PDB file of C-alpha atoms in Angstrom:
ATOM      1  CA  UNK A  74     186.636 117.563  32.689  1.00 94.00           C
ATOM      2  CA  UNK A  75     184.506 115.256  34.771  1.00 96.00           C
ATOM      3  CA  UNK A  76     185.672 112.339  33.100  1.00 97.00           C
ATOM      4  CA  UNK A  77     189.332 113.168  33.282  1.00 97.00           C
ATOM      5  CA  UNK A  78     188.732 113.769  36.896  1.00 97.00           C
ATOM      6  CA  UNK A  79     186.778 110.704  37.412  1.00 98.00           C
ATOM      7  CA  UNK A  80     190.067 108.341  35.642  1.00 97.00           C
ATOM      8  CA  UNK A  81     192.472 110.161  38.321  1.00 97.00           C
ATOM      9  CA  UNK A  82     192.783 107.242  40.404  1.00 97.00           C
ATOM     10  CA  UNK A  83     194.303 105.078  37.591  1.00 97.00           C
ATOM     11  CA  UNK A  84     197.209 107.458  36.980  1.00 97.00           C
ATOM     12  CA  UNK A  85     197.862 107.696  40.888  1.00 97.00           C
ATOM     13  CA  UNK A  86     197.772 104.110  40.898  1.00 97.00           C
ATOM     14  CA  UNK A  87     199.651 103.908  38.293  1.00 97.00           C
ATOM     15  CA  UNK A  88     201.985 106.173  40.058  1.00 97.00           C
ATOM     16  CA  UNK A  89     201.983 103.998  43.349  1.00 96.00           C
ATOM     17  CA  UNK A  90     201.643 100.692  41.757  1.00 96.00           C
ATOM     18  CA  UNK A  91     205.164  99.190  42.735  1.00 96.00           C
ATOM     19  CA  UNK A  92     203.977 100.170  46.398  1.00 96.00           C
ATOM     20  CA  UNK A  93     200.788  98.487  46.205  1.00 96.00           C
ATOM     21  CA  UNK A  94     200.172  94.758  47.138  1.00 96.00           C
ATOM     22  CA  UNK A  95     199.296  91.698  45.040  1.00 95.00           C
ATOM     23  CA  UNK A  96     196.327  92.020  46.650  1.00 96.00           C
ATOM     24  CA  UNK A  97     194.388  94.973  47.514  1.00 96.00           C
ATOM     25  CA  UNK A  98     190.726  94.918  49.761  1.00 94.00           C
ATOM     26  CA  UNK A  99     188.206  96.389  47.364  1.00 93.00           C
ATOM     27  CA  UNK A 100     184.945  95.651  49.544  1.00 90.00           C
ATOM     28  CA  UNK A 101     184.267  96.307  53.118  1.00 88.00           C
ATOM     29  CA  UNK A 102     181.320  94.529  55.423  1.00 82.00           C
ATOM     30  CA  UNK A 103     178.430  96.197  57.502  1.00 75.00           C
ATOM     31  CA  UNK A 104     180.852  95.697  60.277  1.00 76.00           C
ATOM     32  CA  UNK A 105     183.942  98.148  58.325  1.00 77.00           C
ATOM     33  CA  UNK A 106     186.643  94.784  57.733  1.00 85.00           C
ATOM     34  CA  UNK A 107     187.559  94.230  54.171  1.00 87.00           C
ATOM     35  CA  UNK A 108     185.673  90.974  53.011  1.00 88.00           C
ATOM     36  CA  UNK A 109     186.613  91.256  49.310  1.00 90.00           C
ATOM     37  CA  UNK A 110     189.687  91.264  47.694  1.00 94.00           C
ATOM     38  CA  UNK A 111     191.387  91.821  43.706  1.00 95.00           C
ATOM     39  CA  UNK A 112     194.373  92.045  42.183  1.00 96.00           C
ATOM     40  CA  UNK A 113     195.999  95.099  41.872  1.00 96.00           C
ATOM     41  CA  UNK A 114     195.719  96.022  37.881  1.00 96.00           C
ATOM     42  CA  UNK A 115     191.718  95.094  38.863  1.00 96.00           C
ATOM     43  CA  UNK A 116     191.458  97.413  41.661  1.00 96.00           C
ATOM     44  CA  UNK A 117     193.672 100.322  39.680  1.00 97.00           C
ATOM     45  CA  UNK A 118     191.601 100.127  36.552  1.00 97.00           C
ATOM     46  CA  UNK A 119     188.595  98.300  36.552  1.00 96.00           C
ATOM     47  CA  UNK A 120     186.535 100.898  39.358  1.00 96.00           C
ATOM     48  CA  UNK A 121     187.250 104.550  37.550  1.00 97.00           C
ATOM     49  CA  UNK A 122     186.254 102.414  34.042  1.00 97.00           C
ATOM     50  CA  UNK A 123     183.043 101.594  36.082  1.00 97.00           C
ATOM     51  CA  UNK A 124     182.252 104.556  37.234  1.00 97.00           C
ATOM     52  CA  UNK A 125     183.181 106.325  33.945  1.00 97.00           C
ATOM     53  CA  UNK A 126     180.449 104.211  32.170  1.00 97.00           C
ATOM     54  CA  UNK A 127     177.904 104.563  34.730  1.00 96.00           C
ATOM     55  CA  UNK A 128     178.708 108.411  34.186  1.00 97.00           C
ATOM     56  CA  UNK A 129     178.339 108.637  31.072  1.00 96.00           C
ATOM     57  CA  UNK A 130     174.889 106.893  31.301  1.00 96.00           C
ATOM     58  CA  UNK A 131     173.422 108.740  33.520  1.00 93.00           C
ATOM     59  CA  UNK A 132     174.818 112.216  31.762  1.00 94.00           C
ATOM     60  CA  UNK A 133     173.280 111.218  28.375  1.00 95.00           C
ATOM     61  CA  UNK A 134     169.817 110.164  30.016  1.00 94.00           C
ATOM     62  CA  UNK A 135     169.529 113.559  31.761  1.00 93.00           C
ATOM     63  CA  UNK A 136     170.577 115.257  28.835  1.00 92.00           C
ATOM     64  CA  UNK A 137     168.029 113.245  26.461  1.00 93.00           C
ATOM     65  CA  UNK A 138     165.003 114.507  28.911  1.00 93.00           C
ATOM     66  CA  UNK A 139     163.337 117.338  27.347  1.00 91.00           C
ATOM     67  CA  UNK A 140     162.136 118.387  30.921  1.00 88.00           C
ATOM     68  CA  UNK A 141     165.550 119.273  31.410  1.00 89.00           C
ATOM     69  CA  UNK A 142     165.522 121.804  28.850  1.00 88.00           C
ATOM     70  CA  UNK A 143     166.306 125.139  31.067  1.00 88.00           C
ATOM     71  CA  UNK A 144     166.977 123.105  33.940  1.00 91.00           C
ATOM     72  CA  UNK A 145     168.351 125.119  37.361  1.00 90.00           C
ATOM     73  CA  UNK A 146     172.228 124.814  35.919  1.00 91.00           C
ATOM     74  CA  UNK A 147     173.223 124.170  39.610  1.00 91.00           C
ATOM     75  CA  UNK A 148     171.286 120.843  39.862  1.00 92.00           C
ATOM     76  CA  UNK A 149     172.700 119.852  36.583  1.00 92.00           C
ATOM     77  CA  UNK A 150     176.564 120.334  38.072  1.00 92.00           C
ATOM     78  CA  UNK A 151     175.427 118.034  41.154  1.00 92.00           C
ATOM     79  CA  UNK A 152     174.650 115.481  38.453  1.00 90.00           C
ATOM     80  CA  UNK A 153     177.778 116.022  36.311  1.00 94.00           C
ATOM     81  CA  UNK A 154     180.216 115.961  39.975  1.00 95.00           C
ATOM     82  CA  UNK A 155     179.045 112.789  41.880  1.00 95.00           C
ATOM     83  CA  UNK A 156     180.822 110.537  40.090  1.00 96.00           C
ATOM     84  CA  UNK A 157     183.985 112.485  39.784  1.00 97.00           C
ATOM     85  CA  UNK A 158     183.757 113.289  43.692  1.00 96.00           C
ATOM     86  CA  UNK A 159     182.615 109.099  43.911  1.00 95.00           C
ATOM     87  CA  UNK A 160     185.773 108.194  41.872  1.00 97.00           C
ATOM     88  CA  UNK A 161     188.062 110.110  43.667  1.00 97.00           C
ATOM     89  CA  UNK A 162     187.429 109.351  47.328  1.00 96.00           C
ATOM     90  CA  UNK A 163     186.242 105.453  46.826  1.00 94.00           C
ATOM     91  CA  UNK A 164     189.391 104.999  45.257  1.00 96.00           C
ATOM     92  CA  UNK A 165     191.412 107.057  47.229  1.00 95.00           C
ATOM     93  CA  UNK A 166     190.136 104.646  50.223  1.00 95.00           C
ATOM     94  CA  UNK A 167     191.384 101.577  48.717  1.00 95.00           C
ATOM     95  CA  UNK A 168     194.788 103.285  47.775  1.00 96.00           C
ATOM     96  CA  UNK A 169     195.028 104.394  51.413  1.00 95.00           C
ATOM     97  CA  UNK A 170     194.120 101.101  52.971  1.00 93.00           C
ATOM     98  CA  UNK A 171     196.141  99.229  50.689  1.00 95.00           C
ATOM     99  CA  UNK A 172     199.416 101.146  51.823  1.00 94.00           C
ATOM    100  CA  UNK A 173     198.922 100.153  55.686  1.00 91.00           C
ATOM    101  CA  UNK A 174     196.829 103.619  56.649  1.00 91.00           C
ATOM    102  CA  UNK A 175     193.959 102.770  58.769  1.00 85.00           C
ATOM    103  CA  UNK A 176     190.704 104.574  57.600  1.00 89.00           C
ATOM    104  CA  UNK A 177     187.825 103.743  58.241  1.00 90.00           C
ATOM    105  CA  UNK A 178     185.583 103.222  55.404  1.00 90.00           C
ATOM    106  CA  UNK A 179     182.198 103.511  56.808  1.00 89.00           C
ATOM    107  CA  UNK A 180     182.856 106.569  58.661  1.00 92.00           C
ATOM    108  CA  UNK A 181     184.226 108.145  55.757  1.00 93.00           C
ATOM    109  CA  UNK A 182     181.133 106.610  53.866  1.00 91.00           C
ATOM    110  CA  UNK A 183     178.536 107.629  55.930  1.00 92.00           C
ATOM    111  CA  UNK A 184     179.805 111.202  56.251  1.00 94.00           C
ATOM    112  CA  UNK A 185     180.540 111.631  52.237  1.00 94.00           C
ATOM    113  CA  UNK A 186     176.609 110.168  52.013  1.00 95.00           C
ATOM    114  CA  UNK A 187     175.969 112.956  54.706  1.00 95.00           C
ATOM    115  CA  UNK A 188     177.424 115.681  53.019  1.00 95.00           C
ATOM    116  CA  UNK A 189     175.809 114.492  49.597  1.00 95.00           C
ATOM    117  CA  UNK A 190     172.339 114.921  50.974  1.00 96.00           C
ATOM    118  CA  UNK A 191     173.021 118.137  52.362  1.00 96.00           C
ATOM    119  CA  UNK A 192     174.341 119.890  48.954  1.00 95.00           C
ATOM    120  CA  UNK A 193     171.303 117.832  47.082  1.00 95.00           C
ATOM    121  CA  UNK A 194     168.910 119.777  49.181  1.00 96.00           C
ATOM    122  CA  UNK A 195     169.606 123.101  49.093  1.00 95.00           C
ATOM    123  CA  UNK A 196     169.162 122.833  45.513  1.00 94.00           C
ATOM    124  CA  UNK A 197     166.695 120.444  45.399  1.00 94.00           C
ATOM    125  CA  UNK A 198     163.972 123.413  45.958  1.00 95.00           C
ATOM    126  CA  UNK A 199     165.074 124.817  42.494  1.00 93.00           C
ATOM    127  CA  UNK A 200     164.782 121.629  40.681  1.00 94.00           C
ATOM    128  CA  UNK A 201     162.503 122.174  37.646  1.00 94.00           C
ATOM    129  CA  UNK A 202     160.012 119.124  36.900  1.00 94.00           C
ATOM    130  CA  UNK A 203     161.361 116.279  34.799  1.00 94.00           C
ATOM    131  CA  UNK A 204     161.472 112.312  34.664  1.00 93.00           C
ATOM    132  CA  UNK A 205     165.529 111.961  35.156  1.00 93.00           C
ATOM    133  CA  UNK A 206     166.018 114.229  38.729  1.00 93.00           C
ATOM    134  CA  UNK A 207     164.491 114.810  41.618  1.00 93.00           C
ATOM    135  CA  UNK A 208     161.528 112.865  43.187  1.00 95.00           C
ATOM    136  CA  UNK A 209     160.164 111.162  40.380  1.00 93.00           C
ATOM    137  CA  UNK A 210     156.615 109.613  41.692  1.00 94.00           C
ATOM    138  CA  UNK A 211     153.431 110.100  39.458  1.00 93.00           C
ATOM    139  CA  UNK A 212     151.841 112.514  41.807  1.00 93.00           C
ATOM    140  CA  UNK A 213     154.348 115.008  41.293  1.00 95.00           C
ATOM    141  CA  UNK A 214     154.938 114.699  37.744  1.00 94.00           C
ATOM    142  CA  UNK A 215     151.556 114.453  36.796  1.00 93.00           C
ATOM    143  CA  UNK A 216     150.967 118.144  39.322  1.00 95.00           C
ATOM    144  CA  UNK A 217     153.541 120.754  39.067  1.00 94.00           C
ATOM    145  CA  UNK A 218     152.332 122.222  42.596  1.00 95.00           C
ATOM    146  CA  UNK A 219     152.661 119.127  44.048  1.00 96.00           C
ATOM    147  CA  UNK A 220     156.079 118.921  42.465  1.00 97.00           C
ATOM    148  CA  UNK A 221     157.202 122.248  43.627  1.00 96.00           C
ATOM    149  CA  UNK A 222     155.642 121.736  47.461  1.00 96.00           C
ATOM    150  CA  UNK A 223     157.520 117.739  47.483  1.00 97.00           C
ATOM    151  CA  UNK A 224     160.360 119.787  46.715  1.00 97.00           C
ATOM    152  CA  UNK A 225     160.328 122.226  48.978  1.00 97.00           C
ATOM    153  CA  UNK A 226     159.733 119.627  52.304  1.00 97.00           C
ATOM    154  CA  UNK A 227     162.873 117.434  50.178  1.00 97.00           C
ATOM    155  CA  UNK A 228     165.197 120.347  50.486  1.00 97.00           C
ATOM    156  CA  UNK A 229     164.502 120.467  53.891  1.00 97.00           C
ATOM    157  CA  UNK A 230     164.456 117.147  55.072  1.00 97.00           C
ATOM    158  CA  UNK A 231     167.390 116.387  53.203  1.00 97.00           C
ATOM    159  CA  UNK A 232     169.476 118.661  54.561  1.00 97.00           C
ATOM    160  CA  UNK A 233     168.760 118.290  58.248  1.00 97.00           C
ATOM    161  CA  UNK A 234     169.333 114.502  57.419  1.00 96.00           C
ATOM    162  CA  UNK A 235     172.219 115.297  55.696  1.00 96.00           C
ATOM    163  CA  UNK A 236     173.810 116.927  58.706  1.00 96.00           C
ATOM    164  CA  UNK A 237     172.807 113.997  61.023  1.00 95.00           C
ATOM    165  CA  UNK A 238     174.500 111.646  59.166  1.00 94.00           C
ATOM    166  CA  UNK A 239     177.486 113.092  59.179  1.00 94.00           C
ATOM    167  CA  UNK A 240     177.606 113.953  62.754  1.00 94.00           C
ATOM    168  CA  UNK A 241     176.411 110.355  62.834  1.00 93.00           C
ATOM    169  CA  UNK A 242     179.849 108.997  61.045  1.00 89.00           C
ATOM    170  CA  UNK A 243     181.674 109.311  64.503  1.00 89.00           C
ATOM    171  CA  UNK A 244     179.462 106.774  65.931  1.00 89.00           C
ATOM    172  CA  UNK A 245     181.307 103.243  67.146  1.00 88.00           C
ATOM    173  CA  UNK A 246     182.013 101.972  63.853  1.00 83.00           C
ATOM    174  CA  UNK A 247     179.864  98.159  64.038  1.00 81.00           C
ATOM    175  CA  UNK A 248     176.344 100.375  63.995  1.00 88.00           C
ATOM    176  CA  UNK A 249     177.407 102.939  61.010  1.00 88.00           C
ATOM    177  CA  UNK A 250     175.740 100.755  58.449  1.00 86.00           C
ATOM    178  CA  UNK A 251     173.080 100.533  60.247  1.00 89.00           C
ATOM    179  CA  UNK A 252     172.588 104.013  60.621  1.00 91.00           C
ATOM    180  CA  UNK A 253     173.110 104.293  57.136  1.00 91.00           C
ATOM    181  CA  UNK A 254     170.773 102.323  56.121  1.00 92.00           C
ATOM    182  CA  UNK A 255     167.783 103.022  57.918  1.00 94.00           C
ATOM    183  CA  UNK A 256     168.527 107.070  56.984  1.00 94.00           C
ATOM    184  CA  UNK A 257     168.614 106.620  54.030  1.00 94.00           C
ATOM    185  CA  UNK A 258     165.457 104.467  53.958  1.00 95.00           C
ATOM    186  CA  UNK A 259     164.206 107.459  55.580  1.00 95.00           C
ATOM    187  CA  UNK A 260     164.933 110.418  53.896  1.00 96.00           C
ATOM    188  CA  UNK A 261     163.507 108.402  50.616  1.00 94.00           C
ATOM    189  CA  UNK A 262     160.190 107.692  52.128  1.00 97.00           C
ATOM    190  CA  UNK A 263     158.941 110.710  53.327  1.00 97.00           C
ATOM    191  CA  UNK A 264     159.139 113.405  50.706  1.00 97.00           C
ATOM    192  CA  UNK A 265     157.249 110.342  48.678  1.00 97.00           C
ATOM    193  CA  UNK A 266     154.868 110.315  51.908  1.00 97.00           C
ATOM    194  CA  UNK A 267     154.113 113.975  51.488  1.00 97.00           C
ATOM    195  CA  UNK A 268     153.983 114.131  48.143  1.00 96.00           C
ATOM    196  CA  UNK A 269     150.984 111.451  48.296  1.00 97.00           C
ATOM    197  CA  UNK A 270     149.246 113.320  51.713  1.00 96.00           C
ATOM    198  CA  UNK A 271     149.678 116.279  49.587  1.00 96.00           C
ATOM    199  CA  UNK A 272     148.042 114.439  46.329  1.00 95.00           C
ATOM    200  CA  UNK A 273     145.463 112.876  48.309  1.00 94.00           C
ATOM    201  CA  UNK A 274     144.687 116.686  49.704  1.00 93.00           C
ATOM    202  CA  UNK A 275     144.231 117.931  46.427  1.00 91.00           C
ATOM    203  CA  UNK A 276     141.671 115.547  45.323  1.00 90.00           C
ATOM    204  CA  UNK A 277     139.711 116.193  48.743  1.00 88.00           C
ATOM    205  CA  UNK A 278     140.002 120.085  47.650  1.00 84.00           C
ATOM    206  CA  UNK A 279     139.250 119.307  44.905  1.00 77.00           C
ATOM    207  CA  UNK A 280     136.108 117.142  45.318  1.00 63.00           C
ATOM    208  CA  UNK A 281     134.883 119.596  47.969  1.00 62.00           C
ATOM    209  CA  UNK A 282     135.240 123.006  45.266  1.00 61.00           C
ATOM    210  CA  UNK A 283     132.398 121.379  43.149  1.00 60.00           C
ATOM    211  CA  UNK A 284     129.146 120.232  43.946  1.00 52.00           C
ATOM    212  CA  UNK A 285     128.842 116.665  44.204  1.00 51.00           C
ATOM    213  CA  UNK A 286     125.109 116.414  45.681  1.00 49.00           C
ATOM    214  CA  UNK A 287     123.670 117.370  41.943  1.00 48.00           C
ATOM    215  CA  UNK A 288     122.075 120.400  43.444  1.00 48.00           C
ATOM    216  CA  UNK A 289     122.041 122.927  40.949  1.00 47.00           C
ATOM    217  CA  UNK A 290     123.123 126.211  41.661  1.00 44.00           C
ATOM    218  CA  UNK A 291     120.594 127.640  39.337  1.00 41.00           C
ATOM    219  CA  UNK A 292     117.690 126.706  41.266  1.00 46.00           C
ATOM    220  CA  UNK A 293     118.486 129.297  44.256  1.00 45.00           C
ATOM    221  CA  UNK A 294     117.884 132.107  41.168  1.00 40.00           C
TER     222      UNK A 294
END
């Protein structure tokens, strides 16, 4: 089903195709104007193909991952509907700006990106420890409380970033790259900053629960 859903475009195209120009912008700059261009069979077919593969791909490495074995079936429907959802508006962009209709891309961007976060973090929380989802650093797969706590502060982050970037997608349109950008730079970095305070706290726990001076408990007897 995601598949079929994800090849949509090419039959819509194929629907619109004597409406469509020569050539259609496929590629728009930090600043939202089209600054790449290809012909229209290439911009029909060649994106859901792309996106099919990459699909594919990533459903077959999640699926080979024995830590997904019993994994939270909610988080694995996030992974099996990106693409789809992907193939469906990135295409449905071009289409629309191809046919004259002014949208702009990087609003549209930033607020899909927005909404994105925000679905990937409520669930995040419930995301069972593997090496294909979720935040995949050594501290938390090598610590399951560390993987659960990461998790937790993800969730949360993510979806109060989530909402600010797509309240954000109304801003004037030459900064929304920018804004894009540096979020998501952010909401990477610090559930991997946590997750190493929160390593680094567990080894000073754990260094303080035994006794490090050699003094032997046995000699108080």
């Amino acid at each position: 089903m995601t598949s079929i859903v994800i090849l949509l475009p090419i039959i819509v195209g194929l629907i619109l195709w004597n409406d469509l120009p020569q050539q259609i912008a496929t590629h728009w700059g930090a600043d939202g104007k089209a600054d790449g261009f290809s012909s229209r069979a290439v911009a029909v077919f060649i994106p859901p193909l792309m996106i099919l593969g990459v699909h594919w791909l990533c459903v077959l490495i999640t699926c080979a991952d024995p830590g997904n074995k019993g994994q939270n079936e909610k988080v694995l429907g996030i992974v099996l509907w990106i693409s789809p959802i992907l193939s469906v508006i990135m295409n449905g962009l071009v289409y629309v700006n191809a046919l004259g209709i002014a949208v702009s891309v990087s609003m549209v961007t930033l607020i899909f990106t927005g909404i994105l976060f925000v679905v990937i973090g409520n669930y995040l929380p419930k995301c069972k420890r593997n090496y294909t989802i979720g935040i995949k650093v050594s501290w938390t797969l090598e610590n399951e409380e560390n993987w659960n706590k990461t998790h937790r502060f993800a969730g949360k982050v993510w979806v109060a970033g989530g909402l600010a970037l797509t309240a954000a997608g109304f801003l004037p349109e030459g900064i929304l790259m920018i804004v894009l950008f540096a979020a998501l730079g952010l909401l990477v970095a610090a559930p991997v900053l946590y997750s190493f305070l929160y390593h680094k706290k567990q080894v000073r726990e754990g260094y303080d629960a035994c006794d490090c001076t050699g003094h032997d408990d046995r000699d108080d007897l």
